[in-house]
Coordinates of N, CA and C in Angstrom, one line a residue:
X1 N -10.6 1.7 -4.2 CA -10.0 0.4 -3.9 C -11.0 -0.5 -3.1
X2 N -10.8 -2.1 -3.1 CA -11.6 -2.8 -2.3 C -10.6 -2.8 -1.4
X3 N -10.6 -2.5 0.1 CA -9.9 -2.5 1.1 C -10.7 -3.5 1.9
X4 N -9.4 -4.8 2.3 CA -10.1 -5.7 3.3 C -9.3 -5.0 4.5
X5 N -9.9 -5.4 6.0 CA -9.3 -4.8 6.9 C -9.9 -6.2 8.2
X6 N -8.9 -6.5 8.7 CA -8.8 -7.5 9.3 C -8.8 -6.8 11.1
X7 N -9.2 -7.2 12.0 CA -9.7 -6.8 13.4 C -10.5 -5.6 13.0
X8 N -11.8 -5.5 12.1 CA -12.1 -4.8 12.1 C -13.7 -4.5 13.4
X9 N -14.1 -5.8 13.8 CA -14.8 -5.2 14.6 C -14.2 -5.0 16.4
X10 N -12.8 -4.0 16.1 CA -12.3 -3.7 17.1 C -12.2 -2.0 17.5
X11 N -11.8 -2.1 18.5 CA -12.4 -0.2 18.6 C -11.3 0.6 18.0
X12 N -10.6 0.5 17.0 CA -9.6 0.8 16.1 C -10.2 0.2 14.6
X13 N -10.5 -0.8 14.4 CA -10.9 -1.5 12.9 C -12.1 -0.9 12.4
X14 N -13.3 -1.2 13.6 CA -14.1 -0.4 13.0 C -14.2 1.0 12.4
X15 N -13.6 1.6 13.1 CA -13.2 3.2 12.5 C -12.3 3.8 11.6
X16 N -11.7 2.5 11.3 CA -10.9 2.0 9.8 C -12.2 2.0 8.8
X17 N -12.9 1.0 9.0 CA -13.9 0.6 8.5 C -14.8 1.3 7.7
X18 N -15.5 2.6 8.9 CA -15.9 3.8 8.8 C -15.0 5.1 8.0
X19 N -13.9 4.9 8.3 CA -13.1 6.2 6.7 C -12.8 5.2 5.8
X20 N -12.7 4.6 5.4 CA -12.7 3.7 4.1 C -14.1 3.9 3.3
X21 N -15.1 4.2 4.3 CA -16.3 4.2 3.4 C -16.3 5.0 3.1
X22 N -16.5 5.7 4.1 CA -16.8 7.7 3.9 C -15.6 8.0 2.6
X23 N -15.0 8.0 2.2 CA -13.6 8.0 1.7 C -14.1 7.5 -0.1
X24 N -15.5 6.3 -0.1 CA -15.8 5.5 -1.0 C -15.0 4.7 -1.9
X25 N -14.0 4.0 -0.8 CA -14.1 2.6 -1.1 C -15.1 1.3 -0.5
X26 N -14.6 0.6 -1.6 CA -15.5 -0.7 -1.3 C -15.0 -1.4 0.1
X27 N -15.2 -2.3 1.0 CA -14.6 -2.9 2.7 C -15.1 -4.4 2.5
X28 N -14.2 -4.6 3.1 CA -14.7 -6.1 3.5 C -13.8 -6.3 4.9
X29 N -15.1 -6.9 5.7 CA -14.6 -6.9 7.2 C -14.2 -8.0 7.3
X30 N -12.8 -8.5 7.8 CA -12.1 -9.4 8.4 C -12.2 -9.8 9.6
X31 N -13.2 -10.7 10.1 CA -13.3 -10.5 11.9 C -13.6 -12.4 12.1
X32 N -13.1 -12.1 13.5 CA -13.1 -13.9 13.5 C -14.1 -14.4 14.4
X33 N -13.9 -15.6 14.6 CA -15.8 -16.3 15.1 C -15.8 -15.7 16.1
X34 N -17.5 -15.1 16.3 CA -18.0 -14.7 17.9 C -17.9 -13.2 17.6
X35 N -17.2 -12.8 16.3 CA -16.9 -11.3 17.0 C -17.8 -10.3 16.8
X36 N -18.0 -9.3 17.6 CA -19.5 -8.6 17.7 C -19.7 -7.1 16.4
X37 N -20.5 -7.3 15.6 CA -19.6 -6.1 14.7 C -20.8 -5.0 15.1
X38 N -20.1 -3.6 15.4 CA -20.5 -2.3 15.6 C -21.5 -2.3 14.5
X39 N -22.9 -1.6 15.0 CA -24.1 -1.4 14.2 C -23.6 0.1 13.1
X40 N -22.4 0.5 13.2 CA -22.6 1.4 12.5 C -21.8 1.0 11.0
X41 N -21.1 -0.7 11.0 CA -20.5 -0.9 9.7 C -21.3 -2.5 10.0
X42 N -22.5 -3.1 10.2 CA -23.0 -4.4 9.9 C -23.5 -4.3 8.8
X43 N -23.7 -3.3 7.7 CA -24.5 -3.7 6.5 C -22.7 -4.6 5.7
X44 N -21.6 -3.8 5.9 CA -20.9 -4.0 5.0 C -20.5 -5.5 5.3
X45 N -20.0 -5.9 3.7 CA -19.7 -7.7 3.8 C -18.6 -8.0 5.0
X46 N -19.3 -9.3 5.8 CA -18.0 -9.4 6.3 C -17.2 -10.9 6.3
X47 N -16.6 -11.0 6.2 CA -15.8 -12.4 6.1 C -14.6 -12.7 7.4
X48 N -15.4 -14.0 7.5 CA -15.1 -14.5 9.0 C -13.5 -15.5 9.1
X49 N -12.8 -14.9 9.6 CA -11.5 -15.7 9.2 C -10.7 -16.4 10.7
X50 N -9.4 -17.4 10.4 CA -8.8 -17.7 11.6 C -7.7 -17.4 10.8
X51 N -6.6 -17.0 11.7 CA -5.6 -16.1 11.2 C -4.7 -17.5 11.2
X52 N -5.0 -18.6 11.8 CA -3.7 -20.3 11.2 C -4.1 -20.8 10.2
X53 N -5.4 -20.2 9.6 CA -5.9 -21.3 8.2 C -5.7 -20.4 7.2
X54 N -4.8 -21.3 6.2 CA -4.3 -20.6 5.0 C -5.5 -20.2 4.3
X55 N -6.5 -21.5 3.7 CA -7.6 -21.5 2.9 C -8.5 -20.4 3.6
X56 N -8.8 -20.5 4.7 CA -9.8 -19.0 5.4 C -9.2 -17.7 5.3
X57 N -8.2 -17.5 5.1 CA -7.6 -15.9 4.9 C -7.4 -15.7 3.4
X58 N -7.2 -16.9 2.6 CA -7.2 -16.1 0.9 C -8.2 -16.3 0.4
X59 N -9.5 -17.0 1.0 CA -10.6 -17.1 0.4 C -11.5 -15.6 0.6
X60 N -11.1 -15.1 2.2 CA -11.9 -13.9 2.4 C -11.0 -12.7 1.8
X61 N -9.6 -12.5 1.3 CA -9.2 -11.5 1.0 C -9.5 -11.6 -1.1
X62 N -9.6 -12.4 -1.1 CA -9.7 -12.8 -2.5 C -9.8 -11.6 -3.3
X63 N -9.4 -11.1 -4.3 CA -10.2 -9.9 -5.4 C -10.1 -8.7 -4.4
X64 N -9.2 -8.3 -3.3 CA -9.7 -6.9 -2.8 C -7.8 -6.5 -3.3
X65 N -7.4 -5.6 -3.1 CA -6.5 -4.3 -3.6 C -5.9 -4.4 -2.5
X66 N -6.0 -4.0 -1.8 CA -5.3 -3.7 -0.6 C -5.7 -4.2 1.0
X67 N -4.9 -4.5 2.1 CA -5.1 -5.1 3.4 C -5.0 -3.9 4.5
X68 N -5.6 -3.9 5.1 CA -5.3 -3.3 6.6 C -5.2 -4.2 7.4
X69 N -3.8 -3.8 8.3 CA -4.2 -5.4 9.6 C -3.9 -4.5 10.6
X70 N -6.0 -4.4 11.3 CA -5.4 -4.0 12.7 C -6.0 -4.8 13.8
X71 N -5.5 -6.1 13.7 CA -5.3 -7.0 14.6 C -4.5 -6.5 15.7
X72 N -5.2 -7.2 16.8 CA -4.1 -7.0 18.4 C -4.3 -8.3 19.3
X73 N -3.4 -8.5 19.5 CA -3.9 -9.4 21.1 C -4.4 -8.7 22.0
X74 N -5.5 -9.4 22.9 CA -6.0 -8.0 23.9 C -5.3 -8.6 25.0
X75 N -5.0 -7.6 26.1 CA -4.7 -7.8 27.7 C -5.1 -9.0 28.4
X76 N -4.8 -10.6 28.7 CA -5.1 -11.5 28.6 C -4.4 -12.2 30.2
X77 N -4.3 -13.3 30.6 CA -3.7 -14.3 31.6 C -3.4 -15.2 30.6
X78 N -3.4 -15.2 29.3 CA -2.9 -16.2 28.4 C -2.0 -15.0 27.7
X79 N -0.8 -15.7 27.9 CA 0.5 -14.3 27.4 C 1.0 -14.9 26.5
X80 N 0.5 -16.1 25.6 CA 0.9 -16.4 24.3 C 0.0 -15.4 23.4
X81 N -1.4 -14.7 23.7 CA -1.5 -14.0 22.7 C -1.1 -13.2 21.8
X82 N 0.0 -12.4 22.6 CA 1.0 -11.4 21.7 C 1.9 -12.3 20.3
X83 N 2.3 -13.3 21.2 CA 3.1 -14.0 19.8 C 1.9 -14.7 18.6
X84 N 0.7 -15.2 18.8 CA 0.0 -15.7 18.3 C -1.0 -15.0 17.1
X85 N -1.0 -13.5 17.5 CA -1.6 -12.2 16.8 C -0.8 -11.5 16.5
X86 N 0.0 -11.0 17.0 CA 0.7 -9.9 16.5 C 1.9 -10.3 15.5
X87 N 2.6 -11.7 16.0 CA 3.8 -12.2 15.1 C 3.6 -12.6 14.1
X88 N 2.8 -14.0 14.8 CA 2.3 -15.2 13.9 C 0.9 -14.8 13.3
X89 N -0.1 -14.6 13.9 CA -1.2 -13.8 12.9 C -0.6 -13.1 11.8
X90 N -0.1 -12.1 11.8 CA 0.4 -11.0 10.9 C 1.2 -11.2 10.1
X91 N 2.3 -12.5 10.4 CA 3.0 -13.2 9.3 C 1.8 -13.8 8.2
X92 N 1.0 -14.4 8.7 CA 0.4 -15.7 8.1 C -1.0 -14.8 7.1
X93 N -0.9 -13.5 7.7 CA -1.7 -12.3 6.5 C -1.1 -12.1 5.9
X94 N 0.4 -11.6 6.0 CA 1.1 -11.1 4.5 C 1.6 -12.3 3.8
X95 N 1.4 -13.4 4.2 CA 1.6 -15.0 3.3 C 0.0 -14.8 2.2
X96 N -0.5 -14.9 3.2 CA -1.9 -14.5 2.0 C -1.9 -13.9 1.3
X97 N -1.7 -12.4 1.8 CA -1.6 -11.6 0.4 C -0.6 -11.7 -0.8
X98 N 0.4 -12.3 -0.6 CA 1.3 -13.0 -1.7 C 1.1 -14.1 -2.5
X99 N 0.1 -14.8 -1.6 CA -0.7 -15.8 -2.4 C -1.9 -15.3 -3.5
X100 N -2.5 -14.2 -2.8 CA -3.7 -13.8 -3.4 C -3.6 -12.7 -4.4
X101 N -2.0 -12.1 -4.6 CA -2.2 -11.0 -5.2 C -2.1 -9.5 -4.6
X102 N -2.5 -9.5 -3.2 CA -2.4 -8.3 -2.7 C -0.8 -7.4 -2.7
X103 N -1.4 -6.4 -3.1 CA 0.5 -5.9 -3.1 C 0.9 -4.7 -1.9
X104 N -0.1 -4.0 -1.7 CA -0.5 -2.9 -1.0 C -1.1 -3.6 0.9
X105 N -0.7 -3.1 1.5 CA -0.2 -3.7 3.2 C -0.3 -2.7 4.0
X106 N -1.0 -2.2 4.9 CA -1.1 -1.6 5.5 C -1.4 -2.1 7.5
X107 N -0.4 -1.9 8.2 CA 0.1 -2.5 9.7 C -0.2 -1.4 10.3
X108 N -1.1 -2.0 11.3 CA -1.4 -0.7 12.6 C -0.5 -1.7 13.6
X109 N 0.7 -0.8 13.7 CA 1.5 -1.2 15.1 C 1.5 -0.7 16.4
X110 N 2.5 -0.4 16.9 CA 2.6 0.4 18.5 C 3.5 1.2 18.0
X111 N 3.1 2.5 18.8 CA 4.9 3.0 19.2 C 5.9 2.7 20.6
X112 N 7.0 2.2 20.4 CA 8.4 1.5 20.8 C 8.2 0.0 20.5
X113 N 7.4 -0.2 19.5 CA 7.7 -1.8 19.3 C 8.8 -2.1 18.9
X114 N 9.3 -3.2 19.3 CA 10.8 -3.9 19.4 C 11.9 -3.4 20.9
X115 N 11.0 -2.7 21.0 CA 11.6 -2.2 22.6 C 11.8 -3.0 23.9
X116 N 12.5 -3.9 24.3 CA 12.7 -4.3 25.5 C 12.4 -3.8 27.1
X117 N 13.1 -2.9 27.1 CA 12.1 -2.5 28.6 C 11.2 -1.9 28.5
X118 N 9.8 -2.4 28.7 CA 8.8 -1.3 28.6 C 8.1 -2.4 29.2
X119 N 7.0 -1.2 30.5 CA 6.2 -1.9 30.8 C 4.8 -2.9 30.5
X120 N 4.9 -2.4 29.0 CA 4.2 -3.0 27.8 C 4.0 -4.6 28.0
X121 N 5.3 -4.7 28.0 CA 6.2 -6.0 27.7 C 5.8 -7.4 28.9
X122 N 5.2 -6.5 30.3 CA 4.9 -7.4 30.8 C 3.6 -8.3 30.7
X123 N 3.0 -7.9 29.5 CA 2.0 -8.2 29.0 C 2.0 -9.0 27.6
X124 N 3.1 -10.5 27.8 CA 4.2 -11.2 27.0 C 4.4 -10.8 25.9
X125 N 5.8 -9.9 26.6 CA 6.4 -10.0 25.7 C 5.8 -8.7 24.1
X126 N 4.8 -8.2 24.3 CA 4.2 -7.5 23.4 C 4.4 -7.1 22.2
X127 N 5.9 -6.1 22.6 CA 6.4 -4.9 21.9 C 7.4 -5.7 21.0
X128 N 7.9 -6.6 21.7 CA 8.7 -7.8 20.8 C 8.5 -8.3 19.7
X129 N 7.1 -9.0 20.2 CA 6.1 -9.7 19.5 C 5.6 -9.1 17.7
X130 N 5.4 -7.6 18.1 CA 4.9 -6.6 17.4 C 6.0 -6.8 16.3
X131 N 7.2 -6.0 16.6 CA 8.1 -5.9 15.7 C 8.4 -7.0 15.3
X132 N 8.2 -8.2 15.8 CA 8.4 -9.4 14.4 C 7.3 -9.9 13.4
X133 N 6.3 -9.1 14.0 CA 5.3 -8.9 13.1 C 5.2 -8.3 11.6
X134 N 6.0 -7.0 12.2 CA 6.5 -5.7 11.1 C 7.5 -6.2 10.1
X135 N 8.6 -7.0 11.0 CA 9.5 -7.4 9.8 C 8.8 -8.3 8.9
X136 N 8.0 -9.2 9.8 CA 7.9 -10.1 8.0 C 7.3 -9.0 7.0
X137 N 6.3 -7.7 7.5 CA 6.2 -7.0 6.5 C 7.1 -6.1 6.0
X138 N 7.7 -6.1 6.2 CA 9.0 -5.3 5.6 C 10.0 -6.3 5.0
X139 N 9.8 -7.6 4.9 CA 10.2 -8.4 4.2 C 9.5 -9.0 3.3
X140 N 9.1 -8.9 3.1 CA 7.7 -9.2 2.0 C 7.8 -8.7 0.4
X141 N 8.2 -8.1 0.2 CA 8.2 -7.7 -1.0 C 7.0 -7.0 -1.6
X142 N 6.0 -6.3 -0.3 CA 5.0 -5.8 -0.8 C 5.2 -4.4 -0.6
X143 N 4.3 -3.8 -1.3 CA 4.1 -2.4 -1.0 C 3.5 -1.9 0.7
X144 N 4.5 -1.8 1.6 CA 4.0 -2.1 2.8 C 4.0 -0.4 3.3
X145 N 2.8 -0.1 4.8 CA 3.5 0.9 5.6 C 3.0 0.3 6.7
X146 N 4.1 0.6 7.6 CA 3.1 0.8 9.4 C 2.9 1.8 10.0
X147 N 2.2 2.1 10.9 CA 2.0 3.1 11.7 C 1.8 2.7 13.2
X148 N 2.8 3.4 13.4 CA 2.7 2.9 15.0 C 2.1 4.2 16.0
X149 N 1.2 3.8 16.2 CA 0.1 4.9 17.0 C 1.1 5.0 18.7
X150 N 1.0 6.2 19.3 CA 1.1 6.3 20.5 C -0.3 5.5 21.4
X151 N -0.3 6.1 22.5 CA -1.5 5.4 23.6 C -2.8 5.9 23.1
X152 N -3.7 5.0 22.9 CA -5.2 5.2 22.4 C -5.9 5.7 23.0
X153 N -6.8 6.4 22.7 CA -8.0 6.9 23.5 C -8.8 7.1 22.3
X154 N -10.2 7.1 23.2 CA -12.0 6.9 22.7 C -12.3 8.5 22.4
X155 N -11.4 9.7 22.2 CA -11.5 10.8 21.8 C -12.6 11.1 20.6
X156 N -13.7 11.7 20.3 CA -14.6 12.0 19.3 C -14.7 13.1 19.0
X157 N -14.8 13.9 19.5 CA -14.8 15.6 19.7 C -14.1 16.2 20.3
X158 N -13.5 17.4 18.7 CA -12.7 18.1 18.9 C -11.6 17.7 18.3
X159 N -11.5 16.7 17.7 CA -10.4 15.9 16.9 C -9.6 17.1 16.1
X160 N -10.7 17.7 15.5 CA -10.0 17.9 13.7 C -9.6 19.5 14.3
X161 N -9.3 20.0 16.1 CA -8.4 20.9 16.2 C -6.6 20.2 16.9
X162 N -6.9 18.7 17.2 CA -5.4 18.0 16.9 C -4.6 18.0 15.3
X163 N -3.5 18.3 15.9 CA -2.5 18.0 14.9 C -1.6 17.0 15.5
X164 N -1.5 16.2 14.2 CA -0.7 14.8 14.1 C 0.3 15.0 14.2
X165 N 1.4 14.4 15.3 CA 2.9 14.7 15.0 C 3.1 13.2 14.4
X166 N 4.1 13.9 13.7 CA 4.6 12.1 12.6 C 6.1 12.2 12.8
X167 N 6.6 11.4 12.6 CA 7.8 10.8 12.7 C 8.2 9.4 12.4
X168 N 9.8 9.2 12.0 CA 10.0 8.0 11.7 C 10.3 6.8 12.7
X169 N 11.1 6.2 12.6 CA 10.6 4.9 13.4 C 11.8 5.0 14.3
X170 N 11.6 4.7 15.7 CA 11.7 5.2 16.8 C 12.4 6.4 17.1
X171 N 11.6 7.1 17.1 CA 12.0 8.4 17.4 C 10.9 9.1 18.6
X172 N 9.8 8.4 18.6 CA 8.9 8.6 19.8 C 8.5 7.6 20.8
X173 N 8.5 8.2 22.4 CA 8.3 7.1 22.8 C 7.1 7.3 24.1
X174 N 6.3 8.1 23.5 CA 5.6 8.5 25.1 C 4.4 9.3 24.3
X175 N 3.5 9.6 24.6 CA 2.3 10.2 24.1 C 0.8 9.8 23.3
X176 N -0.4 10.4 23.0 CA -1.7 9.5 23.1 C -1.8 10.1 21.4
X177 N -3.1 9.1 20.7 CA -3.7 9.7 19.6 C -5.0 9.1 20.0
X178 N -6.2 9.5 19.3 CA -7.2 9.5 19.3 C -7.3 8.3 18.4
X179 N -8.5 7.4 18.4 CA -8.1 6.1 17.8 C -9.0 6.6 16.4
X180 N -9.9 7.6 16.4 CA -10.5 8.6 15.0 C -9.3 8.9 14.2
X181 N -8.3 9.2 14.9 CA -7.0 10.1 14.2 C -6.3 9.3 13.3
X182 N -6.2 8.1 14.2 CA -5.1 6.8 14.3 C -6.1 6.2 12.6
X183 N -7.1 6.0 12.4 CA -8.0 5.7 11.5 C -7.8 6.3 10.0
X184 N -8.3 7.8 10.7 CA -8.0 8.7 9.4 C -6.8 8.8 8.5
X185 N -5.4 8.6 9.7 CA -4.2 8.8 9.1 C -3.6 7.7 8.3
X186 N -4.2 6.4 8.8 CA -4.3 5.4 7.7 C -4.5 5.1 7.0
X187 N -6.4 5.5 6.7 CA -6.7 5.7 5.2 C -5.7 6.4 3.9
X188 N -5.6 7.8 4.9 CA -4.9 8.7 4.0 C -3.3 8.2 3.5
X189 N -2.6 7.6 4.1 CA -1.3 6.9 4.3 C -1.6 5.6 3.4
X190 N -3.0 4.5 3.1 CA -2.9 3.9 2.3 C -2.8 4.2 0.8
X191 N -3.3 5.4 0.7 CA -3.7 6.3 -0.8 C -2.3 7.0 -1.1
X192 N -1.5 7.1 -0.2 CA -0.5 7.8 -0.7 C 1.2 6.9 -1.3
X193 N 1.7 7.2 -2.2 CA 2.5 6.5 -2.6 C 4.3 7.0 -1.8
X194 N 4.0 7.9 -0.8 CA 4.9 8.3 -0.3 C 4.9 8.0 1.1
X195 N 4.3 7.1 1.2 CA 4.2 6.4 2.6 C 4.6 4.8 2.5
X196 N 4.9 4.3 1.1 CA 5.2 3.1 1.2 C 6.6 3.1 1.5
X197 N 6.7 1.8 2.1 CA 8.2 1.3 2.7 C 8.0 2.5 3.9
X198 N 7.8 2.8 4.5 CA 7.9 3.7 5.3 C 7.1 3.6 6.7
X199 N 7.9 3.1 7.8 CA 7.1 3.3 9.6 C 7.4 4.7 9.7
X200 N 6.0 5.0 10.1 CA 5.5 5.8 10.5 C 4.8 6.4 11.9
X201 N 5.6 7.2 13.0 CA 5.0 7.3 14.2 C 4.0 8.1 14.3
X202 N 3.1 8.0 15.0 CA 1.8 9.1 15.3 C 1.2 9.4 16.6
X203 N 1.4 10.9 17.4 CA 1.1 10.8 18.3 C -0.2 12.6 18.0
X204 N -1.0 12.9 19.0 CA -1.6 14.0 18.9 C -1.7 15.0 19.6
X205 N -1.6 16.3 19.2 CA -1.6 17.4 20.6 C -2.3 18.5 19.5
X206 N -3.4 19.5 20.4 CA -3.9 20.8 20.4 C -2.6 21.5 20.3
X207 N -1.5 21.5 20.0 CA -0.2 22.5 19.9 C 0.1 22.6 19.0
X208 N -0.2 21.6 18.1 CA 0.5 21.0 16.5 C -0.8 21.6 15.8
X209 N -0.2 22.0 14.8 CA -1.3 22.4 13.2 C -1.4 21.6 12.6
X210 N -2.6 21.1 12.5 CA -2.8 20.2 11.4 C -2.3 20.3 10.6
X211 N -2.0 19.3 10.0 CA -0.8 19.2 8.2 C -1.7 17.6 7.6
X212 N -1.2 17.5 6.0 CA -1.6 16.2 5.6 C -0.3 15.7 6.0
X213 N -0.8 13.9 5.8 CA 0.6 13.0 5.8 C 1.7 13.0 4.7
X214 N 1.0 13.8 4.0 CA 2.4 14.0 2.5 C 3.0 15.0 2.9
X215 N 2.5 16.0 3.3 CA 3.2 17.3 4.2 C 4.5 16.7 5.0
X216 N 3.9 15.5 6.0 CA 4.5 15.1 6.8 C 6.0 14.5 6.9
X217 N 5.7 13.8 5.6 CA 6.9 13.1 4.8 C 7.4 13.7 3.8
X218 N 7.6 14.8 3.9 CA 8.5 16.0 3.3 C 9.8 15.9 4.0
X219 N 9.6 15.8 5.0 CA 10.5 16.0 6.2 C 11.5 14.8 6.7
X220 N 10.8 13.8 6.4 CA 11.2 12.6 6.3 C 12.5 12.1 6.3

């Protein structure tokens, strides 16, 4: 597949970036002005986008198969970012891909988004923000999945003795994944046809046996 993947020079995207290749698909990096892209995916093409210009987001997804969006607002004193990236960004990607053809959608969310009290939330509104992000994709008419990752960490070593706990959508509300894991499980979750229409929670522990995500959604 040509996989475009949108916040990819972020410490989640890029490592999107990196199992898409390894994996041998074609990438194309979605990242917006200024942004710094990791020396270990700058050879690959990247196309520079603003997530309010129609013409800039279907020009750079043009001809690719499928979308990753792991776009985020970061931690800010401007607390319109959550609605600006997570809602409205993320709406105005799956408008594109309806424009351009894309059918296949893949959303890196949170776990408890749509959740009201959480201390998340003091950070505008966040979790809110998130899940109205999700519905437009879930309203879309595309071949959509999300995954909503537990709390991230910069984990590298020793990964592949974590096992993924998965679950459907809110059913978890507390626990970390490695942002390697969070990566891998995406790739593998875009390739599979048993992950579409389907949120998806992911959290990691040394307790759990590794399984694939079709394993996962057996259980479903």
């Amino acid at each position: 597949m040509k996989i475009a993947i949108s916040g990819a020079s972020g410490k989640t995207g890029f490592r999107l970036a990196e199992e898409a290749k390894r994996k041998g698909h074609q990438v194309v990096l979605l990242t917006r002005k200024n942004s710094k892209i990791p020396d270990s995916i700058n050879s690959i093409e990247n196309q520079v986008i603003t997530l309010n210009n129609e013409s800039s987001l279907d020009n750079a997804m043009s001809g690719c198969d499928a979308l990753i969006i792991a776009t985020g607002a970061r931690p800010s004193i401007d607390l319109t970012g959550p609605a600006r990236v997570d809602a409205c960004g993320v709406t105005q990607q799956v408008k594109s891909c309806q424009r351009v053809g894309i059918e296949r959608v893949l959303l890196v969310s949170s776990l408890c988004a749509g959740k009201l009290i959480h201390p998340l939330n003091l950070f505008g509104l966040i979790l809110i923000w998130k899940r109205i992000g999700e519905k437009a994709l879930e309203n879309s008419g595309l071949d959509w999945t999300i995954i909503r990752p537990g709390g991230l960490n910069e984990i590298e070593e020793g990964i592949q003795e974590e096992g993924i706990q998965y679950s459907s959508s809110n059913t978890q509300e507390e626990g970390s994944i490695p942002r390697r894991l969070v990566a891998k499980c995406c790739i593998e979750a875009l390739n599979s046809e048993k992950s579409i229409n389907q949120i998806i929670e992911i959290t990691s522990t040394r307790e759990i046996k590794p399984k694939t995500l079709d394993e996962a959604l057996r259980d479903f």
